Amino acid sequence: MLATLSRLPKDSILGLAALARADERSNKIDLTVGVYMDDNGLCPVMRAVQEAQQQLVQAEVSKAYLPPQGDPTFVAEMPKLVLGAGHRALVETRTATIQTPGGCGALRIASEVLAVANPSAKVWLPNPTWPVHEPLLGSVGLKFARYDYYDYATHSLNFERMMQDLQGVKAGDAVLLHGCCHNPCGADLNAEQWQIVADLLLERGAIPLIDIAYQGLGDDLEHDALGVRMLASQLPEVLIAASCSKNLGLYRERTGATIFVTQSAEHAETALSQALGAARRLYSMPPAHGAILAGKVLADAHLNAMWQQELQSMTQRIQGLRNQLSVALTAATDCDFSFVAQEKGMFSFLGLTPAQVLQLREEQAVYMLDSSRINVAGLKDATVEPLAQAIAGVLR
Ligand SMILES: Cc1ncc(COP(=O)(O)O)c(C=O)c1O
């Protein structure tokens, strides 16, 4: 029977990352996968996470299952992190949170519940978006519509087109929004634009599905959550998929949460029961290690302060690299790359053609996605200028 299967193509990002890893040229610059790297090219275990891990190793006496909803401390802390501790939805106990295997698991649980609530819901995805959104949500059976988001010509958000497209949203639809640090383009909504989106969703009776995978890596933990907090205070219902992969550096520990903001405490309980049902049929029990660490870091004042300090220094490093790259590219190419400094988070489209991207890979050992999306956090101080020169070479 298995002999009848046809082979799927490799995931393009992971395939490219493998190609980059195998490249032994000493001048290699790998900007493919969305993982934060320090200036030594290492994706570090954050200090607060290390300390929490030592505490855990010393105190852990059992590997029995966690409760199906997840580690209680983690589940209590995550909505406070995302929504802010005094948020009215929390005060009014109109939220429910379930721990999930990473942000991917959070998106999947959110979409499972959405599909039960409204099987004919259309999910509006930004164009472009993170390529995994479609398979993650689509395999639940949800249908998609697209809204234009990014203008490749001006290297910026095309808010006018976005709102034109969103005029097609109907009651019961869901609109996927990147909470901050849009992947792949780095162009985010400002407060005024979030408000316009909130007004439209309220008027239409549509629900936002907010994917927040980079909280803290754009400006800071508070500012990056501005949109999600605004929508959660103005709309009766919000679905939130949060990830601890990037801001706590817990990538491989698969740590995330789905947060349901609902109209009442009773609706929150009902949504949670559906989420637990979905988790039970998908993977039964949540993984423990990452969520216990994240819970400790978030709940303990000393670890939390240590974590926030390190996170802020990572964010400043990314912003510093953006500024350096913007200056170096503009100087080397005579083109305006100031947009690189204005975007948020780890990603940017450099505006190169697939042929130029291929040339960079083959001739200069520079790896980026075919779309010319780079992970800015994959750069080092020492590789900014060589990258700018390599790009200038292919643009000449
Ligand atoms: C936009 C976006 N959403 C969600 C995720 C999910 O991340 P994870 O499942 O590793 O927590 C990612 C990871 O790259 C992402 O870029």
XYZ file of C-alpha atoms and ligand atoms in Angstrom:
412
model
C 0.000 0.000 0.000
C 2.720 2.449 0.924
C 4.300 1.709 -2.423
C 1.454 3.609 -4.059
C 2.431 6.874 -2.376
C 3.899 9.640 -4.457
C 6.793 11.555 -3.000
C 6.162 15.129 -1.849
C 8.658 17.811 -2.767
C 10.896 18.925 0.109
C 9.817 21.980 2.083
C 11.470 24.779 0.152
C 12.766 26.734 3.178
C 14.067 23.661 4.988
C 15.548 22.322 1.741
C 17.411 25.566 1.182
C 18.628 25.624 4.783
C 20.023 22.109 4.323
C 21.773 23.251 1.151
C 23.285 26.178 3.058
C 24.454 23.935 5.901
C 26.211 21.647 3.435
C 28.007 24.559 1.726
C 31.592 24.608 3.003
C 32.678 27.916 1.470
C 34.230 30.057 4.232
C 32.472 33.224 3.067
C 28.990 31.629 3.386
C 26.177 33.877 4.633
C 23.035 31.930 5.541
C 19.932 34.121 5.895
C 17.329 31.446 5.215
C 15.592 30.078 8.327
C 13.753 32.350 10.772
C 15.888 31.659 13.807
C 17.595 34.369 15.886
C 21.392 34.076 15.780
C 23.881 35.990 17.893
C 27.058 37.546 16.527
C 28.803 34.163 16.831
C 26.196 32.565 14.586
C 24.639 30.692 17.501
C 20.961 30.492 18.415
C 21.487 30.872 22.181
C 19.675 29.333 25.135
C 18.578 32.482 26.958
C 20.109 32.964 30.422
C 16.765 33.019 32.238
C 15.762 29.823 30.426
C 19.050 28.195 31.478
C 18.391 29.143 35.092
C 14.806 27.879 34.927
C 16.102 24.661 33.415
C 18.539 24.120 36.268
C 15.723 24.651 38.765
C 13.564 22.200 36.864
C 16.215 19.501 36.679
C 16.780 19.755 40.442
C 13.110 19.770 41.389
C 11.453 17.497 38.833
C 10.352 14.215 40.380
C 7.919 12.964 37.749
C 7.412 12.776 34.042
C 3.717 12.007 34.347
C 1.481 13.814 31.838
C 0.752 17.484 32.267
C -2.929 18.394 32.557
C -4.437 18.383 29.024
C -4.728 22.188 29.093
C -0.997 22.459 29.808
C 1.292 23.596 32.606
C -0.948 25.648 34.935
C 1.617 28.423 35.465
C 2.259 28.728 31.735
C -1.447 28.782 30.962
C -1.987 31.515 33.564
C 0.983 33.619 32.420
C 0.624 33.537 28.628
C -2.558 35.616 28.348
C -1.010 38.183 30.695
C 2.068 38.381 28.490
C 0.079 38.772 25.284
C -2.854 40.876 26.482
C -1.229 42.720 29.399
C -2.042 41.779 32.998
C -4.850 44.304 33.497
C -6.598 43.741 30.166
C -10.375 43.955 30.445
C -10.905 40.570 28.783
C -8.807 39.028 31.582
C -10.442 41.043 34.336
C -13.840 39.965 33.004
C -12.579 36.338 32.805
C -13.622 36.152 29.157
C -10.507 34.291 28.005
C -9.380 30.691 27.849
C -5.867 29.470 27.128
C -4.549 26.095 26.050
C -0.863 25.213 25.812
C 0.072 23.974 22.348
C 3.070 22.464 20.564
C 4.558 25.766 19.374
C 2.875 28.565 17.474
C 2.076 26.045 14.725
C 0.093 23.972 17.198
C -1.619 27.147 18.394
C -2.684 28.047 14.864
C -3.899 24.528 14.275
C -5.963 24.387 17.474
C -7.435 27.822 16.720
C -8.424 26.711 13.236
C -9.895 23.416 14.472
C -12.162 25.329 16.848
C -12.992 27.885 14.178
C -14.000 25.124 11.775
C -16.339 23.609 14.371
C -17.888 27.016 15.117
C -18.405 27.833 11.453
C -17.462 25.120 8.931
C -18.055 27.517 6.055
C -15.848 30.272 7.524
C -13.483 31.739 4.991
C -10.052 32.633 6.353
C -8.562 35.786 4.873
C -4.795 35.475 4.555
C -2.477 38.380 3.835
C -0.591 38.270 0.567
C 2.211 37.527 1.226
C 2.127 35.486 4.393
C 4.171 32.807 6.111
C 3.874 29.836 3.735
C 2.928 27.392 6.499
C -0.356 29.194 7.235
C -2.058 27.619 4.267
C -1.278 23.944 4.970
C -1.807 24.398 8.727
C -5.238 25.943 8.393
C -6.246 24.409 5.079
C -5.917 20.809 6.209
C -8.674 21.512 8.739
C -10.914 22.094 5.739
C -11.170 25.859 5.954
C -11.324 27.812 2.721
C -9.198 30.858 1.999
C -9.520 34.314 0.571
C -6.569 36.670 0.112
C -6.034 40.291 0.896
C -3.206 42.281 -0.560
C -0.758 43.399 2.090
C 2.635 44.358 0.741
C 3.649 46.538 -2.172
C 6.844 45.139 -3.662
C 7.430 48.327 -5.650
C 7.475 50.664 -2.661
C 8.757 48.060 -0.158
C 5.961 48.918 2.225
C 2.551 47.960 3.524
C -0.202 48.701 1.016
C -2.877 49.566 3.532
C -5.248 51.051 0.987
C -5.317 47.833 -1.064
C -5.552 45.786 2.108
C -8.696 47.609 3.204
C -10.168 47.480 -0.300
C -9.754 43.702 -0.336
C -11.100 43.318 3.191
C -14.353 44.945 2.072
C -15.183 41.398 0.900
C -15.149 40.027 4.475
C -18.496 38.566 5.544
C -20.022 37.773 8.945
C -18.497 34.561 10.274
C -15.263 34.905 8.308
C -11.872 35.002 10.010
C -9.089 37.427 9.130
C -5.555 36.291 9.834
C -3.350 39.142 11.022
C 0.311 39.061 12.020
C 0.429 40.568 15.513
C 3.849 42.120 14.831
C 7.049 41.580 12.833
C 5.229 40.376 9.722
C 6.773 37.253 8.226
C 7.965 37.539 5.466
C 7.904 41.292 4.823
C 8.604 43.060 8.146
C 5.950 45.719 7.433
C 3.530 46.155 10.354
C 0.295 48.037 10.930
C 0.469 51.220 13.026
C -2.032 52.031 15.796
C -4.287 54.023 13.483
C -4.382 51.169 10.956
C -5.138 48.568 13.647
C -8.084 50.761 14.649
C -9.425 50.830 11.096
C -9.140 47.031 10.914
C -10.899 46.700 14.295
C -13.759 48.908 13.089
C -14.201 46.865 9.915
C -14.194 43.520 11.741
C -16.682 44.795 14.283
C -18.956 46.149 11.590
C -18.789 42.881 9.605
C -19.081 40.466 12.524
C -15.833 38.747 11.516
C -13.270 37.299 13.918
C -9.543 38.108 13.852
C -7.072 35.233 14.087
C -3.916 36.915 15.318
C -0.646 35.072 14.844
C 1.834 36.564 17.288
C 5.101 34.677 16.967
C 7.578 37.522 17.494
C 6.312 39.541 20.471
C 9.251 41.530 21.836
C 11.416 41.276 18.731
C 9.984 44.313 16.916
C 10.098 47.189 19.415
C 9.394 45.637 22.816
C 6.916 43.312 24.524
C 4.337 46.065 25.109
C 4.474 47.890 21.814
C 4.494 44.683 19.757
C 1.233 43.609 21.393
C -0.557 46.885 20.690
C -2.705 45.500 17.876
C -3.730 42.287 19.585
C -4.576 44.176 22.785
C -6.601 46.761 20.903
C -8.633 44.153 19.040
C -9.162 42.113 22.205
C -10.552 45.145 24.001
C -12.851 46.284 21.190
C -14.131 43.080 19.609
C -16.313 40.504 21.312
C -14.243 37.565 20.066
C -10.579 37.126 19.112
C -8.480 34.055 18.367
C -4.802 34.352 19.269
C -1.976 31.983 18.368
C 1.148 32.824 20.382
C 4.593 31.265 20.119
C 7.469 31.155 22.603
C 9.878 29.836 19.989
C 11.477 33.159 19.156
C 11.044 35.452 22.163
C 12.060 32.786 24.677
C 14.340 30.927 22.277
C 12.421 27.689 22.894
C 12.170 26.650 19.239
C 12.740 22.912 19.598
C 10.739 22.648 22.814
C 7.529 23.368 20.877
C 5.953 25.903 23.210
C 2.974 28.029 22.339
C -0.594 28.832 23.315
C -3.984 29.416 21.775
C -5.865 32.154 23.597
C -9.597 32.547 23.057
C -11.146 35.905 23.854
C -14.895 35.377 24.039
C -18.082 37.218 24.973
C -18.455 35.668 28.406
C -16.741 33.374 30.902
C -19.132 30.626 29.874
C -18.253 30.976 26.183
C -14.580 30.823 27.152
C -15.142 27.512 28.954
C -16.978 26.158 25.919
C -14.232 27.258 23.535
C -11.672 25.620 25.815
C -13.637 22.353 25.802
C -13.514 22.388 21.991
C -9.780 23.157 22.037
C -9.189 20.275 24.446
C -11.214 18.017 22.157
C -9.138 19.078 19.162
C -5.879 18.523 21.051
C -7.083 15.096 22.188
C -7.758 13.948 18.646
C -4.551 15.478 17.242
C -1.812 14.710 19.783
C -3.606 13.970 23.070
C -1.222 15.535 25.607
C 0.959 18.645 25.441
C 4.766 18.517 25.673
C 6.035 19.645 29.089
C 9.591 20.894 29.111
C 9.378 24.202 27.222
C 6.101 25.295 28.794
C 7.345 24.609 32.321
C 10.457 26.696 31.579
C 8.436 29.497 29.995
C 6.003 29.451 32.922
C 8.871 29.791 35.396
C 10.475 32.627 33.454
C 7.215 34.527 33.092
C 6.040 34.051 36.692
C 9.285 34.646 38.576
C 10.199 38.345 38.931
C 13.954 37.720 38.886
C 13.885 35.400 35.861
C 11.380 37.621 34.070
C 13.573 40.718 34.460
C 16.612 38.764 33.283
C 14.677 37.468 30.274
C 13.293 40.865 29.285
C 16.760 42.382 29.442
C 18.222 39.723 27.159
C 15.245 39.904 24.798
C 15.641 43.662 24.548
C 19.326 43.283 23.705
C 18.432 40.783 20.960
C 15.890 43.223 19.563
C 18.397 46.067 19.680
C 20.902 43.889 17.869
C 18.377 43.194 15.088
C 17.556 46.903 14.820
C 21.283 47.700 14.727
C 21.824 45.188 11.931
C 18.873 46.660 10.030
C 20.392 50.138 10.285
C 23.843 48.942 9.244
C 22.496 46.938 6.322
C 20.309 49.774 5.122
C 23.289 52.174 5.076
C 25.691 49.621 3.544
C 23.269 48.591 0.775
C 22.338 52.157 -0.087
C 26.025 53.116 -0.305
C 27.058 50.040 -2.302
C 24.196 50.055 -4.797
C 23.068 53.675 -5.120
C 19.522 52.380 -4.546
C 17.352 53.369 -1.600
C 17.345 50.577 0.992
C 16.078 52.749 3.850
C 13.031 50.465 4.107
C 15.250 47.792 5.687
C 15.789 50.061 8.705
C 12.113 50.887 9.043
C 10.751 47.336 9.101
C 10.231 45.307 12.263
C 11.451 41.932 13.401
C 13.673 39.439 11.679
C 12.522 39.557 8.065
C 12.852 41.723 4.991
C 12.320 41.330 1.265
C 15.341 42.795 -0.496
C 13.537 43.116 -3.815
C 15.879 40.882 -5.850
C 14.748 38.620 -8.671
C 14.943 34.812 -8.295
C 17.765 34.858 -10.872
C 19.743 37.352 -8.778
C 19.091 35.274 -5.647
C 20.402 32.187 -7.450
C 23.464 34.060 -8.663
C 24.214 35.197 -5.100
C 23.923 31.608 -3.895
C 26.086 30.092 -6.607
C 28.764 32.757 -6.921
C 28.898 34.311 -3.450
C 27.628 31.602 -1.059
C 24.860 33.969 0.065
C 21.649 32.111 0.935
C 18.209 33.713 1.074
C 14.756 32.544 0.009
C 13.929 32.732 -3.709
C 11.607 35.639 -2.897
C 14.734 37.473 -1.572
C 13.391 37.280 1.969
C 16.271 37.454 4.418
C 16.471 36.727 8.117
C 18.237 39.883 9.287
C 19.090 38.118 12.559
C 21.237 35.683 10.571
C 23.700 38.509 9.840
C 26.758 39.401 11.893
C 28.467 42.782 12.149
C 31.233 41.333 9.986
C 28.931 40.026 7.238
C 26.899 43.192 6.604
C 29.423 44.811 4.285
C 30.267 41.596 2.329
C 26.518 41.037 1.846
C 26.041 44.591 0.590
C 28.957 44.185 -1.834
C 27.672 40.817 -3.078
C 24.224 42.315 -3.696
C 25.736 45.317 -5.435
C 27.557 42.852 -7.680
C 24.377 41.149 -8.869
C 22.519 44.436 -9.246
C 25.234 45.895 -11.501
C 4.503 33.940 11.303
C 4.789 32.719 12.105
N 3.803 32.158 12.802
C 3.986 31.076 13.550
C 5.222 30.471 13.616
C 5.278 29.227 14.461
O 6.400 28.967 15.122
P 6.582 27.729 16.079
O 5.609 26.679 15.721
O 7.983 27.299 15.849
O 6.369 28.250 17.460
C 6.300 30.998 12.901
C 7.613 30.375 12.886
O 8.481 30.633 12.127
C 6.066 32.167 12.126
O 7.032 32.746 11.426
